[in-house]
């Protein structure tokens, strides 16, 4: 599925079909989230809800490129396993975006997560995500990107306890100017303990 998204976006970028005005970075996402975690020592699932907020940011100074834009982002994920263990993620960060052509933006987001669960485990996570947003048609936006997450046992630990790398792909279907239906999927692998993580999100985006 991710290969399909990537092929469609790359083909469209080459053809440079124009559908979009400027992409909107003022939005609220509310999603149902499902994650599968697998390794040689354990296997569990978690699901719940997530909320993300993005706001376009006007800076008091000029950026190196006149078409480079900034936005701030934050969110909260409330997940729980079948055994009742909660996984809470609170995040804050910022992003940069720049047009590739009239129908596509390249986006770089940094997020700091504070992770906590009901077994008293607390971790700090630094996340970088590089995306391409592509307006496939008037009603459909497609996106694909690379994810890099460092999990630490506290902010002062120099070596990550987990190091997840992977990809995500998704789509938005515009119901009207304000509301879109959202689907996203993730595939990440940890290089420290060889944990596989796969996730799906189904939700709604409100543009403001």
PDB file of C-alpha atoms in Angstrom:
ATOM      1  CA  UNK A   1       0.000   0.000   0.000  1.00  0.00           C
ATOM      2  CA  UNK A   2       2.803   2.446   0.852  1.00  0.00           C
ATOM      3  CA  UNK A   3       4.545   1.606  -2.429  1.00  0.00           C
ATOM      4  CA  UNK A   4       1.308   2.452  -4.252  1.00  0.00           C
ATOM      5  CA  UNK A   5       1.083   5.855  -2.527  1.00  0.00           C
ATOM      6  CA  UNK A   6       4.729   6.590  -3.298  1.00  0.00           C
ATOM      7  CA  UNK A   7       4.405   5.595  -6.966  1.00  0.00           C
ATOM      8  CA  UNK A   8       1.280   7.716  -7.435  1.00  0.00           C
ATOM      9  CA  UNK A   9       2.888  10.773  -5.847  1.00  0.00           C
ATOM     10  CA  UNK A  10       6.146  10.451  -7.787  1.00  0.00           C
ATOM     11  CA  UNK A  11       4.313   9.963 -11.075  1.00  0.00           C
ATOM     12  CA  UNK A  12       2.122  12.988 -10.380  1.00  0.00           C
ATOM     13  CA  UNK A  13       5.126  15.130  -9.450  1.00  0.00           C
ATOM     14  CA  UNK A  14       6.740  14.270 -12.768  1.00  0.00           C
ATOM     15  CA  UNK A  15       3.551  15.115 -14.664  1.00  0.00           C
ATOM     16  CA  UNK A  16       3.074  18.209 -12.431  1.00  0.00           C
ATOM     17  CA  UNK A  17      -0.698  18.239 -12.712  1.00  0.00           C
ATOM     18  CA  UNK A  18      -1.971  21.366 -10.929  1.00  0.00           C
ATOM     19  CA  UNK A  19      -4.983  21.120  -8.603  1.00  0.00           C
ATOM     20  CA  UNK A  20      -4.112  22.960  -5.401  1.00  0.00           C
ATOM     21  CA  UNK A  21      -4.048  26.383  -3.975  1.00  0.00           C
ATOM     22  CA  UNK A  22      -1.693  26.776  -1.002  1.00  0.00           C
ATOM     23  CA  UNK A  23      -1.806  23.908   1.482  1.00  0.00           C
ATOM     24  CA  UNK A  24      -3.493  24.719   4.777  1.00  0.00           C
ATOM     25  CA  UNK A  25      -1.449  24.262   7.979  1.00  0.00           C
ATOM     26  CA  UNK A  26      -4.209  25.510  10.297  1.00  0.00           C
ATOM     27  CA  UNK A  27      -6.061  22.362  11.316  1.00  0.00           C
ATOM     28  CA  UNK A  28      -7.164  19.998  14.094  1.00  0.00           C
ATOM     29  CA  UNK A  29      -6.958  16.214  13.602  1.00  0.00           C
ATOM     30  CA  UNK A  30      -9.013  13.804  15.738  1.00  0.00           C
ATOM     31  CA  UNK A  31      -8.346  10.112  15.040  1.00  0.00           C
ATOM     32  CA  UNK A  32      -8.948   6.562  16.212  1.00  0.00           C
ATOM     33  CA  UNK A  33      -5.523   4.892  16.429  1.00  0.00           C
ATOM     34  CA  UNK A  34      -4.497   1.229  16.388  1.00  0.00           C
ATOM     35  CA  UNK A  35      -0.901   0.000  16.904  1.00  0.00           C
ATOM     36  CA  UNK A  36       0.714  -3.446  16.761  1.00  0.00           C
ATOM     37  CA  UNK A  37       4.050  -3.975  18.566  1.00  0.00           C
ATOM     38  CA  UNK A  38       6.044  -7.146  17.862  1.00  0.00           C
ATOM     39  CA  UNK A  39       9.460  -8.489  18.870  1.00  0.00           C
ATOM     40  CA  UNK A  40      11.023 -11.828  19.750  1.00  0.00           C
ATOM     41  CA  UNK A  41      10.091 -11.348  23.433  1.00  0.00           C
ATOM     42  CA  UNK A  42       6.589  -9.848  23.290  1.00  0.00           C
ATOM     43  CA  UNK A  43       3.626  -9.055  21.083  1.00  0.00           C
ATOM     44  CA  UNK A  44       0.824  -6.671  22.004  1.00  0.00           C
ATOM     45  CA  UNK A  45      -1.697  -4.272  20.513  1.00  0.00           C
ATOM     46  CA  UNK A  46      -2.791  -0.830  21.689  1.00  0.00           C
ATOM     47  CA  UNK A  47      -5.596   1.417  20.524  1.00  0.00           C
ATOM     48  CA  UNK A  48      -7.230   4.681  21.505  1.00  0.00           C
ATOM     49  CA  UNK A  49      -7.663   8.251  20.322  1.00  0.00           C
ATOM     50  CA  UNK A  50      -5.308  11.015  19.246  1.00  0.00           C
ATOM     51  CA  UNK A  51      -5.602  14.769  18.759  1.00  0.00           C
ATOM     52  CA  UNK A  52      -3.136  16.926  16.809  1.00  0.00           C
ATOM     53  CA  UNK A  53      -3.250  20.681  16.301  1.00  0.00           C
ATOM     54  CA  UNK A  54      -1.247  22.630  13.698  1.00  0.00           C
ATOM     55  CA  UNK A  55      -1.110  26.427  13.402  1.00  0.00           C
ATOM     56  CA  UNK A  56       0.562  28.480  10.690  1.00  0.00           C
ATOM     57  CA  UNK A  57       3.176  30.767  12.238  1.00  0.00           C
ATOM     58  CA  UNK A  58       4.190  34.217  11.015  1.00  0.00           C
ATOM     59  CA  UNK A  59       7.759  35.058  12.038  1.00  0.00           C
ATOM     60  CA  UNK A  60       9.023  38.610  12.694  1.00  0.00           C
ATOM     61  CA  UNK A  61      12.020  37.986  10.425  1.00  0.00           C
ATOM     62  CA  UNK A  62      12.641  36.663   6.899  1.00  0.00           C
ATOM     63  CA  UNK A  63      13.542  33.023   6.308  1.00  0.00           C
ATOM     64  CA  UNK A  64      16.322  32.061   3.849  1.00  0.00           C
ATOM     65  CA  UNK A  65      13.732  31.256   1.153  1.00  0.00           C
ATOM     66  CA  UNK A  66      10.760  33.544   0.555  1.00  0.00           C
ATOM     67  CA  UNK A  67       8.435  30.557  -0.034  1.00  0.00           C
ATOM     68  CA  UNK A  68       9.513  28.722   3.156  1.00  0.00           C
ATOM     69  CA  UNK A  69       6.737  28.637   5.765  1.00  0.00           C
ATOM     70  CA  UNK A  70       6.632  27.649   9.428  1.00  0.00           C
ATOM     71  CA  UNK A  71       3.976  26.119  11.661  1.00  0.00           C
ATOM     72  CA  UNK A  72       3.723  24.946  15.259  1.00  0.00           C
ATOM     73  CA  UNK A  73       2.278  21.553  16.144  1.00  0.00           C
ATOM     74  CA  UNK A  74       1.218  19.704  19.255  1.00  0.00           C
ATOM     75  CA  UNK A  75      -0.846  16.728  20.235  1.00  0.00           C
ATOM     76  CA  UNK A  76      -1.954  14.094  22.704  1.00  0.00           C
ATOM     77  CA  UNK A  77      -2.387  10.331  22.187  1.00  0.00           C
ATOM     78  CA  UNK A  78      -4.269   8.178  24.712  1.00  0.00           C
ATOM     79  CA  UNK A  79      -3.720   4.476  23.938  1.00  0.00           C
ATOM     80  CA  UNK A  80      -4.423   1.325  25.952  1.00  0.00           C
ATOM     81  CA  UNK A  81      -3.543  -2.363  25.580  1.00  0.00           C
ATOM     82  CA  UNK A  82      -5.982  -5.263  26.016  1.00  0.00           C
ATOM     83  CA  UNK A  83      -4.474  -5.896  29.476  1.00  0.00           C
ATOM     84  CA  UNK A  84      -5.320  -2.336  30.580  1.00  0.00           C
ATOM     85  CA  UNK A  85      -1.852  -0.740  30.358  1.00  0.00           C
ATOM     86  CA  UNK A  86      -2.163   2.867  29.211  1.00  0.00           C
ATOM     87  CA  UNK A  87       0.276   4.560  26.824  1.00  0.00           C
ATOM     88  CA  UNK A  88       0.065   8.367  26.827  1.00  0.00           C
ATOM     89  CA  UNK A  89       2.006  10.610  24.439  1.00  0.00           C
ATOM     90  CA  UNK A  90       2.025  14.422  24.845  1.00  0.00           C
ATOM     91  CA  UNK A  91       3.885  16.344  22.125  1.00  0.00           C
ATOM     92  CA  UNK A  92       4.941  19.827  21.033  1.00  0.00           C
ATOM     93  CA  UNK A  93       7.055  20.950  18.105  1.00  0.00           C
ATOM     94  CA  UNK A  94       7.366  22.944  14.921  1.00  0.00           C
ATOM     95  CA  UNK A  95       7.527  22.406  11.182  1.00  0.00           C
ATOM     96  CA  UNK A  96       8.821  23.893   7.946  1.00  0.00           C
ATOM     97  CA  UNK A  97       7.132  23.603   4.544  1.00  0.00           C
ATOM     98  CA  UNK A  98       8.029  24.649   1.031  1.00  0.00           C
ATOM     99  CA  UNK A  99       6.258  24.159  -2.324  1.00  0.00           C
ATOM    100  CA  UNK A 100       7.738  21.697  -4.817  1.00  0.00           C
ATOM    101  CA  UNK A 101       5.280  22.760  -7.498  1.00  0.00           C
ATOM    102  CA  UNK A 102       1.689  24.031  -7.600  1.00  0.00           C
ATOM    103  CA  UNK A 103       0.334  20.707  -6.326  1.00  0.00           C
ATOM    104  CA  UNK A 104       2.917  19.522  -3.791  1.00  0.00           C
ATOM    105  CA  UNK A 105       4.690  20.646  -0.618  1.00  0.00           C
ATOM    106  CA  UNK A 106       7.705  19.156   1.113  1.00  0.00           C
ATOM    107  CA  UNK A 107       7.305  19.278   4.918  1.00  0.00           C
ATOM    108  CA  UNK A 108       9.792  18.737   7.752  1.00  0.00           C
ATOM    109  CA  UNK A 109       8.346  18.363  11.277  1.00  0.00           C
ATOM    110  CA  UNK A 110      10.130  18.062  14.618  1.00  0.00           C
ATOM    111  CA  UNK A 111       8.161  16.844  17.652  1.00  0.00           C
ATOM    112  CA  UNK A 112       9.221  16.323  21.250  1.00  0.00           C
ATOM    113  CA  UNK A 113       7.091  13.645  22.971  1.00  0.00           C
ATOM    114  CA  UNK A 114       6.726  12.917  26.657  1.00  0.00           C
ATOM    115  CA  UNK A 115       5.698   9.277  26.957  1.00  0.00           C
ATOM    116  CA  UNK A 116       4.131   7.825  30.102  1.00  0.00           C
ATOM    117  CA  UNK A 117       2.342   4.583  30.881  1.00  0.00           C
ATOM    118  CA  UNK A 118       0.503   3.068  33.822  1.00  0.00           C
ATOM    119  CA  UNK A 119       3.542   0.941  34.781  1.00  0.00           C
ATOM    120  CA  UNK A 120       5.306   4.248  35.774  1.00  0.00           C
ATOM    121  CA  UNK A 121       7.638   4.115  32.751  1.00  0.00           C
ATOM    122  CA  UNK A 122       8.498   7.610  31.485  1.00  0.00           C
ATOM    123  CA  UNK A 123      10.487   8.335  28.343  1.00  0.00           C
ATOM    124  CA  UNK A 124      11.437  11.320  26.192  1.00  0.00           C
ATOM    125  CA  UNK A 125      11.084  10.990  22.422  1.00  0.00           C
ATOM    126  CA  UNK A 126      12.617  13.163  19.703  1.00  0.00           C
ATOM    127  CA  UNK A 127      10.803  12.677  16.410  1.00  0.00           C
ATOM    128  CA  UNK A 128      11.618  13.960  12.917  1.00  0.00           C
ATOM    129  CA  UNK A 129       9.236  13.410  10.013  1.00  0.00           C
ATOM    130  CA  UNK A 130       9.877  14.378   6.381  1.00  0.00           C
ATOM    131  CA  UNK A 131       6.740  14.412   4.230  1.00  0.00           C
ATOM    132  CA  UNK A 132       5.484  15.127   0.758  1.00  0.00           C
ATOM    133  CA  UNK A 133       1.910  16.437   0.623  1.00  0.00           C
ATOM    134  CA  UNK A 134       0.398  16.038  -2.819  1.00  0.00           C
ATOM    135  CA  UNK A 135      -3.006  17.273  -4.050  1.00  0.00           C
ATOM    136  CA  UNK A 136      -4.030  14.309  -6.201  1.00  0.00           C
ATOM    137  CA  UNK A 137      -7.363  15.878  -7.201  1.00  0.00           C
ATOM    138  CA  UNK A 138      -9.667  18.656  -6.029  1.00  0.00           C
ATOM    139  CA  UNK A 139     -10.980  16.397  -3.235  1.00  0.00           C
ATOM    140  CA  UNK A 140      -8.083  14.032  -2.484  1.00  0.00           C
ATOM    141  CA  UNK A 141      -4.711  14.772  -0.887  1.00  0.00           C
ATOM    142  CA  UNK A 142      -2.072  12.040  -0.633  1.00  0.00           C
ATOM    143  CA  UNK A 143       1.003  12.082   1.581  1.00  0.00           C
ATOM    144  CA  UNK A 144       4.025   9.898   2.192  1.00  0.00           C
ATOM    145  CA  UNK A 145       7.052  10.357   4.420  1.00  0.00           C
ATOM    146  CA  UNK A 146      10.025   9.113   6.432  1.00  0.00           C
ATOM    147  CA  UNK A 147       9.934   8.850  10.259  1.00  0.00           C
ATOM    148  CA  UNK A 148      12.872   8.874  12.697  1.00  0.00           C
ATOM    149  CA  UNK A 149      12.210   8.540  16.472  1.00  0.00           C
ATOM    150  CA  UNK A 150      14.739   8.409  19.310  1.00  0.00           C
ATOM    151  CA  UNK A 151      13.341   7.128  22.620  1.00  0.00           C
ATOM    152  CA  UNK A 152      15.337   8.041  25.764  1.00  0.00           C
ATOM    153  CA  UNK A 153      15.100   7.035  29.431  1.00  0.00           C
ATOM    154  CA  UNK A 154      15.093  10.715  30.401  1.00  0.00           C
ATOM    155  CA  UNK A 155      16.309  13.811  28.583  1.00  0.00           C
ATOM    156  CA  UNK A 156      19.937  13.531  29.756  1.00  0.00           C
ATOM    157  CA  UNK A 157      20.634  10.037  28.383  1.00  0.00           C
ATOM    158  CA  UNK A 158      22.871  10.284  25.319  1.00  0.00           C
ATOM    159  CA  UNK A 159      22.185   6.795  23.876  1.00  0.00           C
ATOM    160  CA  UNK A 160      18.602   6.038  22.806  1.00  0.00           C
ATOM    161  CA  UNK A 161      16.865   3.073  24.444  1.00  0.00           C
ATOM    162  CA  UNK A 162      14.853   2.659  21.215  1.00  0.00           C
ATOM    163  CA  UNK A 163      15.576   3.962  17.729  1.00  0.00           C
ATOM    164  CA  UNK A 164      12.607   3.642  15.392  1.00  0.00           C
ATOM    165  CA  UNK A 165      12.920   4.322  11.658  1.00  0.00           C
ATOM    166  CA  UNK A 166      10.244   3.818   9.049  1.00  0.00           C
ATOM    167  CA  UNK A 167       7.700   5.227   6.668  1.00  0.00           C
ATOM    168  CA  UNK A 168       4.121   6.372   6.630  1.00  0.00           C
ATOM    169  CA  UNK A 169       1.519   6.997   3.928  1.00  0.00           C
ATOM    170  CA  UNK A 170      -1.949   8.460   4.054  1.00  0.00           C
ATOM    171  CA  UNK A 171      -4.724  10.350   2.371  1.00  0.00           C
ATOM    172  CA  UNK A 172      -7.328  13.040   3.042  1.00  0.00           C
ATOM    173  CA  UNK A 173     -10.735  13.223   1.382  1.00  0.00           C
ATOM    174  CA  UNK A 174     -12.298  16.684   1.453  1.00  0.00           C
ATOM    175  CA  UNK A 175     -15.979  16.643   2.410  1.00  0.00           C
ATOM    176  CA  UNK A 176     -16.151  20.449   2.215  1.00  0.00           C
ATOM    177  CA  UNK A 177     -13.834  23.427   2.771  1.00  0.00           C
ATOM    178  CA  UNK A 178     -13.728  22.797   6.529  1.00  0.00           C
ATOM    179  CA  UNK A 179     -13.944  19.015   6.998  1.00  0.00           C
ATOM    180  CA  UNK A 180     -11.824  16.169   5.603  1.00  0.00           C
ATOM    181  CA  UNK A 181     -11.759  12.430   6.307  1.00  0.00           C
ATOM    182  CA  UNK A 182      -8.291  11.174   7.197  1.00  0.00           C
ATOM    183  CA  UNK A 183      -6.490   7.836   6.866  1.00  0.00           C
ATOM    184  CA  UNK A 184      -2.847   7.183   7.760  1.00  0.00           C
ATOM    185  CA  UNK A 185      -0.655   4.111   8.246  1.00  0.00           C
ATOM    186  CA  UNK A 186       2.791   3.659   9.743  1.00  0.00           C
ATOM    187  CA  UNK A 187       5.526   1.033   9.543  1.00  0.00           C
ATOM    188  CA  UNK A 188       8.523   1.476  11.857  1.00  0.00           C
ATOM    189  CA  UNK A 189      11.341  -0.780  13.070  1.00  0.00           C
ATOM    190  CA  UNK A 190      13.533  -0.365  16.140  1.00  0.00           C
ATOM    191  CA  UNK A 191      17.248  -0.990  15.511  1.00  0.00           C
ATOM    192  CA  UNK A 192      18.122  -1.435  19.220  1.00  0.00           C
ATOM    193  CA  UNK A 193      15.806  -4.281  20.284  1.00  0.00           C
ATOM    194  CA  UNK A 194      14.368  -5.230  16.849  1.00  0.00           C
ATOM    195  CA  UNK A 195      10.805  -4.188  17.631  1.00  0.00           C
ATOM    196  CA  UNK A 196       8.364  -3.862  14.718  1.00  0.00           C
ATOM    197  CA  UNK A 197       5.648  -1.237  15.046  1.00  0.00           C
ATOM    198  CA  UNK A 198       2.709  -0.878  12.659  1.00  0.00           C
ATOM    199  CA  UNK A 199      -0.114   1.610  13.096  1.00  0.00           C
ATOM    200  CA  UNK A 200      -3.279   2.912  11.464  1.00  0.00           C
ATOM    201  CA  UNK A 201      -5.268   6.107  12.005  1.00  0.00           C
ATOM    202  CA  UNK A 202      -8.838   6.847  10.939  1.00  0.00           C
ATOM    203  CA  UNK A 203     -10.146  10.306  11.677  1.00  0.00           C
ATOM    204  CA  UNK A 204     -11.427  13.746  10.791  1.00  0.00           C
ATOM    205  CA  UNK A 205      -9.528  16.951  10.003  1.00  0.00           C
ATOM    206  CA  UNK A 206     -11.076  20.333  10.716  1.00  0.00           C
ATOM    207  CA  UNK A 207      -9.500  23.252   8.817  1.00  0.00           C
ATOM    208  CA  UNK A 208      -9.782  26.648  10.494  1.00  0.00           C
TER     209      UNK A 208
END
